[in-house]
Amino acid sequence: MKRLLRIPLTALVLLLSTNALAQVRYEPDFESYLAHISAASAALRLHETGDAKRWLATAPEKHRNWEWRYLNAAAEQSLAVFKGHEDAVNAVALSPDGKRLASASHDRTVKIRDTATGAELATLGGYKAAVLSLMFSPDGRRIAAVSSGQAVRVFEVETGREQLALQGKGKGLAAVAFSPDAKLLASCSWDFTRERGVWGIVEIWNAETGAPVKSLEFGTHPMVSIAFSPDGARLAVGGWEPGGEIAVWQVGVWDKPAILAPPQDDSYKAIQSIAFSADGRRIVAGHKDNAARVWETASGKLLHTLGGRGWGHSKWVNGVAFHPNGSVIATVSTDQTLRLWDAEKGAELTVLHGHTNAVNGVAFSPDGKRFYSAASDRTVRAWDLAATAAARTKLDYGAGVWGLAFAHDGKQLLTGGTGGKFRLWETQTGRELASWDGHKETINAIAVSRDNRRAATVGNDGAIKLWDLEQRRQLRVFEEIKGPQLIMIAMSPDGSRVLAASQSGAAKVWDAETGAELFTLPHAKNARAFAWSPDGRLLATGGSDGALALWNAGAGAPLATLPPHKSAVNWLAFSPDGTLLATASGDRTIKLFDIPSGRELRSLDGHDNYAYSIAFSPDGARLVSASPDQTVRLWDVRTGANVLTLSFDAQLYGAFFSPTGGTLAVIPMDKTVRLLNAPPRNP
């Protein structure tokens, strides 16, 4: 490579103003692509999943890259889609053995499917109105369903023969439930007279004979959800009472019910759905104030409010369900999403997209591996619990994360941070594989060799170290510095050399095998950012004064200085083919340089705070940047266009592509790492 001339900044600006590469005009179909991605991203933020899918489906195919695959995967996270109903699907239920799936619809039918194959086994019809609720009997041989204004009907699952048609006092039948011993069948509804107004009705029948057992009244509004506790000792009912109260009766006693009532304010808390946990100790209710609430059954204590007032669901919570082991709560909403919550902590775990209209019901399979949802888009969807957990994996490091590196097959991820501890994770699942002590203080940066056998690290303890990753042991310490904090390190592509800052603030290169110092790369101010070219022939360094330099990696000889940034250089990255160098700075800009000529091609502007980390995608088509402005931005390298912006609830330290390009690891300053997954392009 020829030594590049040092060009005065004013002359360089004039040169670049005529550079065709610096003034790329977007092709019309690329402009269209950018508009489609922007619209799809905005639709997903608003949970308008149907709109997002339409924008993505019509985006020009030739420009589709990581951002399209990421958004497309985010817009459809379900495992399977079951069609067949001709109108909105209102409820879904699983047989006790998990082999049958039943759905109730506005099309006046109940459909029964094989959960293993999705095949439709039977359609139960004859209804004169929308079917609103259904439930399998505890032995799985019968199914009870209700439609507004009609009888409770009980069918044999295998034959479809109607066993019972129970007409009660209420006008608007809304929900039905079998007792756990299958002896009782309960429904809820409402009635109205001009003199009295509206009141809620609960009716209990003998589930075998249909003989009436008890009729109860509660409230001044329709009752729409009903559930027996798993031990059969309690019956809970909820409805459109403005305060969101749940009435809980002792079965067989039927005295005045216990009332579970949320704190009262001016919000309309009417209940859409209720469910008991498998041990009966808790009840969850979905409300029209966009929240779900979790109660302790025995004491009536409110344990958690899930969402509401600006977080969680943005519209009514229509369906709720506990995981069989009680650890997770699923909620579904008119806002078209499903959400999973930590049942013990009340924390939101994930938001799931797939349905394109209001989601009305949800149920877990008996083994808890899957859950199913019913929606007004006329579909039932199946969801895999493990897959949805991995879709947007959140790694809890337990302290601030500052160093991160993927193994070069992308299957594992190494993190380090405050406290000096390493953690090794499985990328696909987010499962922690191992942890061990690394530095006495914070680990600030990690570099992994291509063969995944070694890692180099720097930390606040001033140590520059080399590690054997297979045996998880320290091989050597290159230098211990008592001066400025060390925040960056790099390894040569073949793993034979290590590059980091030195006591003087200059960059220094060591032999990884012997630990011998090879040469120093001097800077007027502290060198703080480094990168090795993919072929190992070039080194790039950036200083705290904004200076940029290229070096011969074999001997450490200077090759060129590049036009400087106005503030400290925070990060450097070579493109996968080695022809471009990207630089990120405290001046809020990211610059792209052409390596053969040394010319600045373009400046990427958009962050509202300094640009910190940058990384190229493995195909070289995209550059990702992270900033304390709480955004990750994805840039088209050819044009410099900002193709996607992802917002977070914390300042961001870093963002890095996995070697396969399927995962983007993001480091928020909240003691976690977020893994955003984009499935590979279909063959």
PDB file of C-alpha atoms in Angstrom, residues 100-323:
ATOM      1  CA  ARG A 100     -57.373 -31.174  21.330  1.00  0.00           C
ATOM      2  CA  LEU A 101     -57.758 -27.457  20.728  1.00  0.00           C
ATOM      3  CA  ALA A 102     -61.182 -25.829  20.671  1.00  0.00           C
ATOM      4  CA  SER A 103     -62.068 -22.341  19.481  1.00  0.00           C
ATOM      5  CA  ALA A 104     -65.273 -20.304  19.695  1.00  0.00           C
ATOM      6  CA  SER A 105     -66.185 -17.742  17.082  1.00  0.00           C
ATOM      7  CA  HIS A 106     -68.518 -14.970  16.019  1.00  0.00           C
ATOM      8  CA  ASP A 107     -69.297 -17.193  13.034  1.00  0.00           C
ATOM      9  CA  ARG A 108     -71.596 -19.158  15.415  1.00  0.00           C
ATOM     10  CA  THR A 109     -69.423 -22.277  15.512  1.00  0.00           C
ATOM     11  CA  VAL A 110     -67.001 -24.145  17.730  1.00  0.00           C
ATOM     12  CA  LYS A 111     -64.107 -25.856  15.962  1.00  0.00           C
ATOM     13  CA  ILE A 112     -62.054 -28.697  17.425  1.00  0.00           C
ATOM     14  CA  ARG A 113     -58.543 -29.385  16.128  1.00  0.00           C
ATOM     15  CA  ASP A 114     -55.734 -31.859  16.637  1.00  0.00           C
ATOM     16  CA  THR A 115     -52.980 -29.850  18.348  1.00  0.00           C
ATOM     17  CA  ALA A 116     -50.203 -32.019  16.884  1.00  0.00           C
ATOM     18  CA  THR A 117     -51.221 -31.604  13.236  1.00  0.00           C
ATOM     19  CA  GLY A 118     -53.569 -28.608  13.298  1.00  0.00           C
ATOM     20  CA  ALA A 119     -56.127 -30.695  11.422  1.00  0.00           C
ATOM     21  CA  GLU A 120     -59.748 -29.724  11.956  1.00  0.00           C
ATOM     22  CA  LEU A 121     -61.590 -32.648  13.575  1.00  0.00           C
ATOM     23  CA  ALA A 122     -65.096 -31.283  14.057  1.00  0.00           C
ATOM     24  CA  THR A 123     -67.293 -28.207  13.792  1.00  0.00           C
ATOM     25  CA  LEU A 124     -70.077 -27.752  16.317  1.00  0.00           C
ATOM     26  CA  GLY A 125     -72.811 -25.506  14.945  1.00  0.00           C
ATOM     27  CA  GLY A 126     -76.446 -24.716  15.420  1.00  0.00           C
ATOM     28  CA  TYR A 127     -75.869 -21.480  17.320  1.00  0.00           C
ATOM     29  CA  LYS A 128     -78.004 -18.421  16.554  1.00  0.00           C
ATOM     30  CA  ALA A 129     -75.420 -15.913  17.817  1.00  0.00           C
ATOM     31  CA  ALA A 130     -71.685 -15.511  18.386  1.00  0.00           C
ATOM     32  CA  VAL A 131     -70.068 -18.180  20.563  1.00  0.00           C
ATOM     33  CA  LEU A 132     -68.260 -16.334  23.352  1.00  0.00           C
ATOM     34  CA  SER A 133     -66.827 -18.918  25.759  1.00  0.00           C
ATOM     35  CA  LEU A 134     -66.013 -22.623  25.959  1.00  0.00           C
ATOM     36  CA  MET A 135     -64.292 -25.180  28.180  1.00  0.00           C
ATOM     37  CA  PHE A 136     -63.405 -28.879  28.097  1.00  0.00           C
ATOM     38  CA  SER A 137     -64.630 -31.043  30.940  1.00  0.00           C
ATOM     39  CA  PRO A 138     -61.883 -32.269  33.312  1.00  0.00           C
ATOM     40  CA  ASP A 139     -61.914 -35.721  31.667  1.00  0.00           C
ATOM     41  CA  GLY A 140     -61.771 -34.176  28.177  1.00  0.00           C
ATOM     42  CA  ARG A 141     -64.854 -36.072  26.963  1.00  0.00           C
ATOM     43  CA  ARG A 142     -67.216 -33.098  26.814  1.00  0.00           C
ATOM     44  CA  ILE A 143     -67.093 -29.471  25.854  1.00  0.00           C
ATOM     45  CA  ALA A 144     -69.374 -26.703  27.112  1.00  0.00           C
ATOM     46  CA  ALA A 145     -69.920 -23.503  25.162  1.00  0.00           C
ATOM     47  CA  VAL A 146     -72.210 -20.476  25.365  1.00  0.00           C
ATOM     48  CA  SER A 147     -73.408 -17.824  22.987  1.00  0.00           C
ATOM     49  CA  SER A 148     -75.048 -14.550  23.871  1.00  0.00           C
ATOM     50  CA  GLY A 149     -78.734 -14.937  24.596  1.00  0.00           C
ATOM     51  CA  GLN A 150     -78.742 -18.732  24.227  1.00  0.00           C
ATOM     52  CA  ALA A 151     -78.515 -21.821  26.369  1.00  0.00           C
ATOM     53  CA  VAL A 152     -75.343 -23.324  27.727  1.00  0.00           C
ATOM     54  CA  ARG A 153     -74.745 -26.274  25.404  1.00  0.00           C
ATOM     55  CA  VAL A 154     -72.686 -29.361  26.274  1.00  0.00           C
ATOM     56  CA  PHE A 155     -71.365 -31.658  23.517  1.00  0.00           C
ATOM     57  CA  GLU A 156     -69.572 -34.984  23.380  1.00  0.00           C
ATOM     58  CA  VAL A 157     -66.127 -34.266  21.921  1.00  0.00           C
ATOM     59  CA  GLU A 158     -65.786 -37.494  19.912  1.00  0.00           C
ATOM     60  CA  THR A 159     -69.253 -37.595  18.360  1.00  0.00           C
ATOM     61  CA  GLY A 160     -70.330 -33.954  18.430  1.00  0.00           C
ATOM     62  CA  ARG A 161     -73.641 -35.048  19.940  1.00  0.00           C
ATOM     63  CA  GLU A 162     -75.370 -32.449  22.102  1.00  0.00           C
ATOM     64  CA  GLN A 163     -75.864 -33.753  25.664  1.00  0.00           C
ATOM     65  CA  LEU A 164     -77.363 -30.746  27.433  1.00  0.00           C
ATOM     66  CA  ALA A 165     -78.945 -27.412  26.576  1.00  0.00           C
ATOM     67  CA  LEU A 166     -79.363 -25.374  29.760  1.00  0.00           C
ATOM     68  CA  GLN A 167     -81.460 -22.221  29.596  1.00  0.00           C
ATOM     69  CA  GLY A 168     -80.980 -19.929  32.563  1.00  0.00           C
ATOM     70  CA  LYS A 169     -82.471 -16.689  33.768  1.00  0.00           C
ATOM     71  CA  GLY A 170     -79.880 -14.382  32.240  1.00  0.00           C
ATOM     72  CA  LYS A 171     -80.152 -12.631  28.904  1.00  0.00           C
ATOM     73  CA  GLY A 172     -76.544 -12.232  27.848  1.00  0.00           C
ATOM     74  CA  LEU A 173     -74.677 -15.475  28.488  1.00  0.00           C
ATOM     75  CA  ALA A 174     -70.960 -14.665  28.370  1.00  0.00           C
ATOM     76  CA  ALA A 175     -68.825 -17.395  29.980  1.00  0.00           C
ATOM     77  CA  VAL A 176     -68.923 -20.992  31.206  1.00  0.00           C
ATOM     78  CA  ALA A 177     -66.791 -23.208  33.478  1.00  0.00           C
ATOM     79  CA  PHE A 178     -66.718 -26.834  34.691  1.00  0.00           C
ATOM     80  CA  SER A 179     -65.836 -27.526  38.301  1.00  0.00           C
ATOM     81  CA  PRO A 180     -62.598 -29.572  38.696  1.00  0.00           C
ATOM     82  CA  ASP A 181     -64.577 -32.684  39.746  1.00  0.00           C
ATOM     83  CA  ALA A 182     -66.867 -32.261  36.701  1.00  0.00           C
ATOM     84  CA  LYS A 183     -69.972 -32.301  38.953  1.00  0.00           C
ATOM     85  CA  LEU A 184     -70.921 -28.652  38.440  1.00  0.00           C
ATOM     86  CA  LEU A 185     -71.254 -26.348  35.483  1.00  0.00           C
ATOM     87  CA  ALA A 186     -71.379 -22.597  36.023  1.00  0.00           C
ATOM     88  CA  SER A 187     -72.185 -19.712  33.707  1.00  0.00           C
ATOM     89  CA  CYS A 188     -72.417 -15.957  34.077  1.00  0.00           C
ATOM     90  CA  SER A 189     -74.659 -13.456  32.348  1.00  0.00           C
ATOM     91  CA  TRP A 190     -76.879 -10.483  33.122  1.00  0.00           C
ATOM     92  CA  ASP A 191     -80.500  -9.432  33.257  1.00  0.00           C
ATOM     93  CA  PHE A 192     -82.411  -6.159  32.988  1.00  0.00           C
ATOM     94  CA  THR A 193     -85.739  -4.639  34.004  1.00  0.00           C
ATOM     95  CA  ARG A 194     -86.886  -1.066  33.662  1.00  0.00           C
ATOM     96  CA  GLU A 195     -87.466  -0.814  37.382  1.00  0.00           C
ATOM     97  CA  ARG A 196     -84.232  -2.432  38.580  1.00  0.00           C
ATOM     98  CA  GLY A 197     -81.820  -1.773  35.745  1.00  0.00           C
ATOM     99  CA  VAL A 198     -78.968  -4.219  35.006  1.00  0.00           C
ATOM    100  CA  TRP A 199     -77.575  -6.844  37.374  1.00  0.00           C
ATOM    101  CA  GLY A 200     -75.125  -9.707  37.033  1.00  0.00           C
ATOM    102  CA  ILE A 201     -76.237 -13.328  37.259  1.00  0.00           C
ATOM    103  CA  VAL A 202     -74.286 -16.514  38.074  1.00  0.00           C
ATOM    104  CA  GLU A 203     -75.995 -19.875  37.580  1.00  0.00           C
ATOM    105  CA  ILE A 204     -74.795 -23.319  38.661  1.00  0.00           C
ATOM    106  CA  TRP A 205     -76.106 -26.613  37.290  1.00  0.00           C
ATOM    107  CA  ASN A 206     -75.509 -30.307  37.858  1.00  0.00           C
ATOM    108  CA  ALA A 207     -73.106 -31.025  35.006  1.00  0.00           C
ATOM    109  CA  GLU A 208     -74.477 -34.538  34.411  1.00  0.00           C
ATOM    110  CA  THR A 209     -78.229 -34.001  34.610  1.00  0.00           C
ATOM    111  CA  GLY A 210     -78.568 -30.300  33.963  1.00  0.00           C
ATOM    112  CA  ALA A 211     -80.585 -29.826  37.142  1.00  0.00           C
ATOM    113  CA  PRO A 212     -80.279 -26.277  38.569  1.00  0.00           C
ATOM    114  CA  VAL A 213     -78.190 -26.047  41.757  1.00  0.00           C
ATOM    115  CA  LYS A 214     -77.942 -22.349  42.572  1.00  0.00           C
ATOM    116  CA  SER A 215     -78.618 -18.920  41.127  1.00  0.00           C
ATOM    117  CA  LEU A 216     -76.561 -15.965  42.408  1.00  0.00           C
ATOM    118  CA  GLU A 217     -76.556 -12.245  41.752  1.00  0.00           C
ATOM    119  CA  PHE A 218     -73.712  -9.748  41.865  1.00  0.00           C
ATOM    120  CA  GLY A 219     -73.276  -6.113  40.926  1.00  0.00           C
ATOM    121  CA  THR A 220     -75.091  -3.743  38.631  1.00  0.00           C
ATOM    122  CA  HIS A 221     -73.391  -4.696  35.375  1.00  0.00           C
ATOM    123  CA  PRO A 222     -73.027  -7.809  33.175  1.00  0.00           C
ATOM    124  CA  MET A 223     -70.775 -10.618  34.423  1.00  0.00           C
ATOM    125  CA  VAL A 224     -68.485 -11.815  31.612  1.00  0.00           C
ATOM    126  CA  SER A 225     -65.841 -14.167  33.090  1.00  0.00           C
ATOM    127  CA  ILE A 226     -66.069 -17.094  35.509  1.00  0.00           C
ATOM    128  CA  ALA A 227     -63.633 -19.652  36.950  1.00  0.00           C
ATOM    129  CA  PHE A 228     -63.521 -22.398  39.581  1.00  0.00           C
ATOM    130  CA  SER A 229     -60.418 -22.651  41.732  1.00  0.00           C
ATOM    131  CA  PRO A 230     -58.361 -25.798  40.965  1.00  0.00           C
ATOM    132  CA  ASP A 231     -59.455 -27.448  44.206  1.00  0.00           C
ATOM    133  CA  GLY A 232     -63.109 -26.646  43.469  1.00  0.00           C
ATOM    134  CA  ALA A 233     -63.548 -24.777  46.745  1.00  0.00           C
ATOM    135  CA  ARG A 234     -64.113 -21.329  45.229  1.00  0.00           C
ATOM    136  CA  LEU A 235     -65.985 -19.800  42.319  1.00  0.00           C
ATOM    137  CA  ALA A 236     -64.803 -16.404  41.049  1.00  0.00           C
ATOM    138  CA  VAL A 237     -66.669 -14.097  38.707  1.00  0.00           C
ATOM    139  CA  GLY A 238     -65.786 -10.774  37.140  1.00  0.00           C
ATOM    140  CA  GLY A 239     -67.594  -8.338  34.876  1.00  0.00           C
ATOM    141  CA  TRP A 240     -68.141  -4.806  33.833  1.00  0.00           C
ATOM    142  CA  GLU A 241     -68.385  -3.260  37.291  1.00  0.00           C
ATOM    143  CA  PRO A 242     -66.635   0.131  36.872  1.00  0.00           C
ATOM    144  CA  GLY A 243     -64.371  -0.510  39.869  1.00  0.00           C
ATOM    145  CA  GLY A 244     -63.115  -3.860  38.554  1.00  0.00           C
ATOM    146  CA  GLU A 245     -64.271  -5.961  41.522  1.00  0.00           C
ATOM    147  CA  ILE A 246     -64.044  -9.765  41.552  1.00  0.00           C
ATOM    148  CA  ALA A 247     -66.613 -11.731  43.565  1.00  0.00           C
ATOM    149  CA  VAL A 248     -65.411 -15.024  45.110  1.00  0.00           C
ATOM    150  CA  TRP A 249     -67.917 -17.508  46.605  1.00  0.00           C
ATOM    151  CA  GLN A 250     -67.261 -20.569  48.743  1.00  0.00           C
ATOM    152  CA  VAL A 251     -68.662 -23.430  46.660  1.00  0.00           C
ATOM    153  CA  GLY A 252     -71.555 -25.212  48.383  1.00  0.00           C
ATOM    154  CA  VAL A 253     -71.938 -22.446  50.965  1.00  0.00           C
ATOM    155  CA  TRP A 254     -72.877 -19.609  48.593  1.00  0.00           C
ATOM    156  CA  ASP A 255     -72.865 -16.947  51.329  1.00  0.00           C
ATOM    157  CA  LYS A 256     -72.008 -13.347  50.590  1.00  0.00           C
ATOM    158  CA  PRO A 257     -68.920 -13.406  48.356  1.00  0.00           C
ATOM    159  CA  ALA A 258     -65.487 -12.069  49.209  1.00  0.00           C
ATOM    160  CA  ILE A 259     -64.691  -9.017  47.091  1.00  0.00           C
ATOM    161  CA  LEU A 260     -61.304  -8.343  45.505  1.00  0.00           C
ATOM    162  CA  ALA A 261     -61.247  -4.650  44.619  1.00  0.00           C
ATOM    163  CA  PRO A 262     -58.464  -2.545  43.076  1.00  0.00           C
ATOM    164  CA  PRO A 263     -57.666   0.880  44.519  1.00  0.00           C
ATOM    165  CA  GLN A 264     -60.391   3.200  43.314  1.00  0.00           C
ATOM    166  CA  ASP A 265     -59.764   6.181  41.064  1.00  0.00           C
ATOM    167  CA  ASP A 266     -61.422   7.663  38.005  1.00  0.00           C
ATOM    168  CA  SER A 267     -60.324   4.930  35.564  1.00  0.00           C
ATOM    169  CA  TYR A 268     -62.832   2.410  34.226  1.00  0.00           C
ATOM    170  CA  LYS A 269     -61.548  -0.963  35.442  1.00  0.00           C
ATOM    171  CA  ALA A 270     -64.227  -3.309  34.098  1.00  0.00           C
ATOM    172  CA  ILE A 271     -63.035  -6.927  33.919  1.00  0.00           C
ATOM    173  CA  GLN A 272     -62.771  -8.851  30.654  1.00  0.00           C
ATOM    174  CA  SER A 273     -61.297 -12.123  31.964  1.00  0.00           C
ATOM    175  CA  ILE A 274     -60.123 -13.947  35.089  1.00  0.00           C
ATOM    176  CA  ALA A 275     -58.051 -17.072  35.818  1.00  0.00           C
ATOM    177  CA  PHE A 276     -56.712 -18.955  38.838  1.00  0.00           C
ATOM    178  CA  SER A 277     -53.130 -20.180  39.167  1.00  0.00           C
ATOM    179  CA  ALA A 278     -52.740 -23.980  39.196  1.00  0.00           C
ATOM    180  CA  ASP A 279     -52.265 -24.015  42.971  1.00  0.00           C
ATOM    181  CA  GLY A 280     -55.275 -21.738  43.474  1.00  0.00           C
ATOM    182  CA  ARG A 281     -53.327 -19.245  45.561  1.00  0.00           C
ATOM    183  CA  ARG A 282     -53.590 -16.411  43.047  1.00  0.00           C
ATOM    184  CA  ILE A 283     -56.143 -14.917  40.677  1.00  0.00           C
ATOM    185  CA  VAL A 284     -55.306 -12.764  37.665  1.00  0.00           C
ATOM    186  CA  ALA A 285     -57.830 -10.466  35.996  1.00  0.00           C
ATOM    187  CA  GLY A 286     -57.674  -8.560  32.726  1.00  0.00           C
ATOM    188  CA  HIS A 287     -59.214  -5.082  32.851  1.00  0.00           C
ATOM    189  CA  LYS A 288     -60.463  -2.403  30.487  1.00  0.00           C
ATOM    190  CA  ASP A 289     -58.004   0.134  31.901  1.00  0.00           C
ATOM    191  CA  ASN A 290     -55.306  -1.750  29.907  1.00  0.00           C
ATOM    192  CA  ALA A 291     -53.900  -3.493  32.990  1.00  0.00           C
ATOM    193  CA  ALA A 292     -53.994  -6.984  34.471  1.00  0.00           C
ATOM    194  CA  ARG A 293     -54.052  -7.445  38.246  1.00  0.00           C
ATOM    195  CA  VAL A 294     -52.828 -10.335  40.345  1.00  0.00           C
ATOM    196  CA  TRP A 295     -54.478 -11.126  43.697  1.00  0.00           C
ATOM    197  CA  GLU A 296     -53.713 -13.407  46.601  1.00  0.00           C
ATOM    198  CA  THR A 297     -56.852 -15.537  46.761  1.00  0.00           C
ATOM    199  CA  ALA A 298     -57.053 -16.180  50.512  1.00  0.00           C
ATOM    200  CA  SER A 299     -56.277 -12.675  51.785  1.00  0.00           C
ATOM    201  CA  GLY A 300     -57.589 -10.617  48.878  1.00  0.00           C
ATOM    202  CA  LYS A 301     -54.279  -8.737  48.765  1.00  0.00           C
ATOM    203  CA  LEU A 302     -53.396  -7.072  45.467  1.00  0.00           C
ATOM    204  CA  LEU A 303     -49.947  -8.432  44.551  1.00  0.00           C
ATOM    205  CA  HIS A 304     -49.188  -6.866  41.163  1.00  0.00           C
ATOM    206  CA  THR A 305     -50.631  -4.483  38.621  1.00  0.00           C
ATOM    207  CA  LEU A 306     -49.346  -5.493  35.207  1.00  0.00           C
ATOM    208  CA  GLY A 307     -49.252  -2.435  32.968  1.00  0.00           C
ATOM    209  CA  GLY A 308     -51.640   0.467  32.729  1.00  0.00           C
ATOM    210  CA  ARG A 309     -51.050   4.221  32.602  1.00  0.00           C
ATOM    211  CA  GLY A 310     -48.417   4.301  29.894  1.00  0.00           C
ATOM    212  CA  TRP A 311     -46.812   0.861  30.058  1.00  0.00           C
ATOM    213  CA  GLY A 312     -47.815  -2.677  29.197  1.00  0.00           C
ATOM    214  CA  HIS A 313     -50.851  -3.060  26.971  1.00  0.00           C
ATOM    215  CA  SER A 314     -52.216   0.063  25.340  1.00  0.00           C
ATOM    216  CA  LYS A 315     -55.819  -1.198  25.091  1.00  0.00           C
ATOM    217  CA  TRP A 316     -58.182  -3.575  26.912  1.00  0.00           C
ATOM    218  CA  VAL A 317     -56.750  -6.783  28.365  1.00  0.00           C
ATOM    219  CA  ASN A 318     -59.197  -9.370  26.997  1.00  0.00           C
ATOM    220  CA  GLY A 319     -57.644 -12.657  28.092  1.00  0.00           C
ATOM    221  CA  VAL A 320     -55.383 -13.917  30.892  1.00  0.00           C
ATOM    222  CA  ALA A 321     -53.822 -17.268  31.764  1.00  0.00           C
ATOM    223  CA  PHE A 322     -51.305 -18.673  34.248  1.00  0.00           C
ATOM    224  CA  HIS A 323     -48.589 -21.058  33.096  1.00  0.00           C
TER     225      HIS A 323
END
